[in-house]
Amino acid sequence: ADLMHKMEGVLILDSEGERMFAHYYGAPFEGNVDKQLAFEKKVYDKTHPKNGVPPPKDGGDISLIDSHTVIFRLDPEVYFYVFGALSENEIIMSEVLTCLVDVLGQ
């Protein structure tokens, strides 16, 4: 059994859903920009605050999108995402996201 935890990607989108940074690790997205952009649109559409609904209290949450576990944090101008397979450990993914946000915030 493969015991190594793997992220499938890291996304940073602006508040309009436009890509600021994206890095994909392996299938099914690596090298396929059309699939990447379609996935990013689904992620943004499912996670951004709509019609005055406030973001989660701590700014972060978890969602299941297209057979991927997506952990995200919404700041006023920038949305941060890490995602992996449904079988990945959400706590580890959340820690990766926290480290990313902390490093970029310094």
PDB file of C-alpha atoms in Angstrom, residues 55-102:
ATOM      1  CA  PRO A  55     -17.618  33.031   4.149  1.00  0.00           C
ATOM      2  CA  PRO A  56     -16.980  30.470   6.902  1.00  0.00           C
ATOM      3  CA  LYS A  57     -16.208  32.073  10.294  1.00  0.00           C
ATOM      4  CA  ASP A  58     -12.538  31.158  10.288  1.00  0.00           C
ATOM      5  CA  GLY A  59     -12.272  31.789   6.546  1.00  0.00           C
ATOM      6  CA  GLY A  60     -11.729  28.132   5.702  1.00  0.00           C
ATOM      7  CA  ASP A  61     -13.669  24.996   4.965  1.00  0.00           C
ATOM      8  CA  ILE A  62     -13.701  21.677   3.121  1.00  0.00           C
ATOM      9  CA  SER A  63     -15.625  20.627   0.044  1.00  0.00           C
ATOM     10  CA  LEU A  64     -15.884  17.600  -2.228  1.00  0.00           C
ATOM     11  CA  ILE A  65     -15.637  18.581  -5.893  1.00  0.00           C
ATOM     12  CA  ASP A  66     -15.365  16.164  -8.826  1.00  0.00           C
ATOM     13  CA  SER A  67     -14.002  13.308  -6.682  1.00  0.00           C
ATOM     14  CA  HIS A  68     -11.437  15.578  -5.010  1.00  0.00           C
ATOM     15  CA  THR A  69     -11.195  16.753  -1.429  1.00  0.00           C
ATOM     16  CA  VAL A  70     -10.715  20.521  -1.550  1.00  0.00           C
ATOM     17  CA  ILE A  71      -9.536  22.439   1.521  1.00  0.00           C
ATOM     18  CA  PHE A  72      -9.824  26.198   1.183  1.00  0.00           C
ATOM     19  CA  ARG A  73      -9.401  29.502   2.919  1.00  0.00           C
ATOM     20  CA  LEU A  74     -11.121  32.643   1.711  1.00  0.00           C
ATOM     21  CA  ASP A  75      -9.465  35.956   2.395  1.00  0.00           C
ATOM     22  CA  PRO A  76     -11.126  39.158   1.162  1.00  0.00           C
ATOM     23  CA  GLU A  77      -9.083  39.387  -2.052  1.00  0.00           C
ATOM     24  CA  VAL A  78      -7.416  35.989  -2.418  1.00  0.00           C
ATOM     25  CA  TYR A  79      -8.769  32.439  -2.207  1.00  0.00           C
ATOM     26  CA  PHE A  80      -6.335  29.633  -1.303  1.00  0.00           C
ATOM     27  CA  TYR A  81      -6.962  25.973  -2.134  1.00  0.00           C
ATOM     28  CA  VAL A  82      -5.194  22.633  -1.774  1.00  0.00           C
ATOM     29  CA  PHE A  83      -6.771  19.480  -3.095  1.00  0.00           C
ATOM     30  CA  GLY A  84      -6.201  15.760  -3.251  1.00  0.00           C
ATOM     31  CA  ALA A  85      -7.930  12.429  -3.652  1.00  0.00           C
ATOM     32  CA  LEU A  86     -11.023  11.654  -1.599  1.00  0.00           C
ATOM     33  CA  SER A  87      -8.935   9.193   0.412  1.00  0.00           C
ATOM     34  CA  GLU A  88      -6.431  11.834   1.546  1.00  0.00           C
ATOM     35  CA  ASN A  89      -6.258  12.932   5.150  1.00  0.00           C
ATOM     36  CA  GLU A  90      -8.094  16.247   5.512  1.00  0.00           C
ATOM     37  CA  ILE A  91      -6.088  17.225   8.588  1.00  0.00           C
ATOM     38  CA  ILE A  92      -2.782  16.926   6.759  1.00  0.00           C
ATOM     39  CA  MET A  93      -4.185  18.835   3.788  1.00  0.00           C
ATOM     40  CA  SER A  94      -5.445  21.540   6.141  1.00  0.00           C
ATOM     41  CA  GLU A  95      -1.988  21.858   7.700  1.00  0.00           C
ATOM     42  CA  VAL A  96      -0.424  22.231   4.250  1.00  0.00           C
ATOM     43  CA  LEU A  97      -2.893  25.019   3.492  1.00  0.00           C
ATOM     44  CA  THR A  98      -2.218  26.723   6.833  1.00  0.00           C
ATOM     45  CA  CYS A  99       1.540  26.662   6.173  1.00  0.00           C
ATOM     46  CA  LEU A 100       1.042  28.080   2.676  1.00  0.00           C
ATOM     47  CA  VAL A 101      -1.165  30.928   3.911  1.00  0.00           C
ATOM     48  CA  ASP A 102       1.170  31.687   6.835  1.00  0.00           C
TER      49      ASP A 102
END
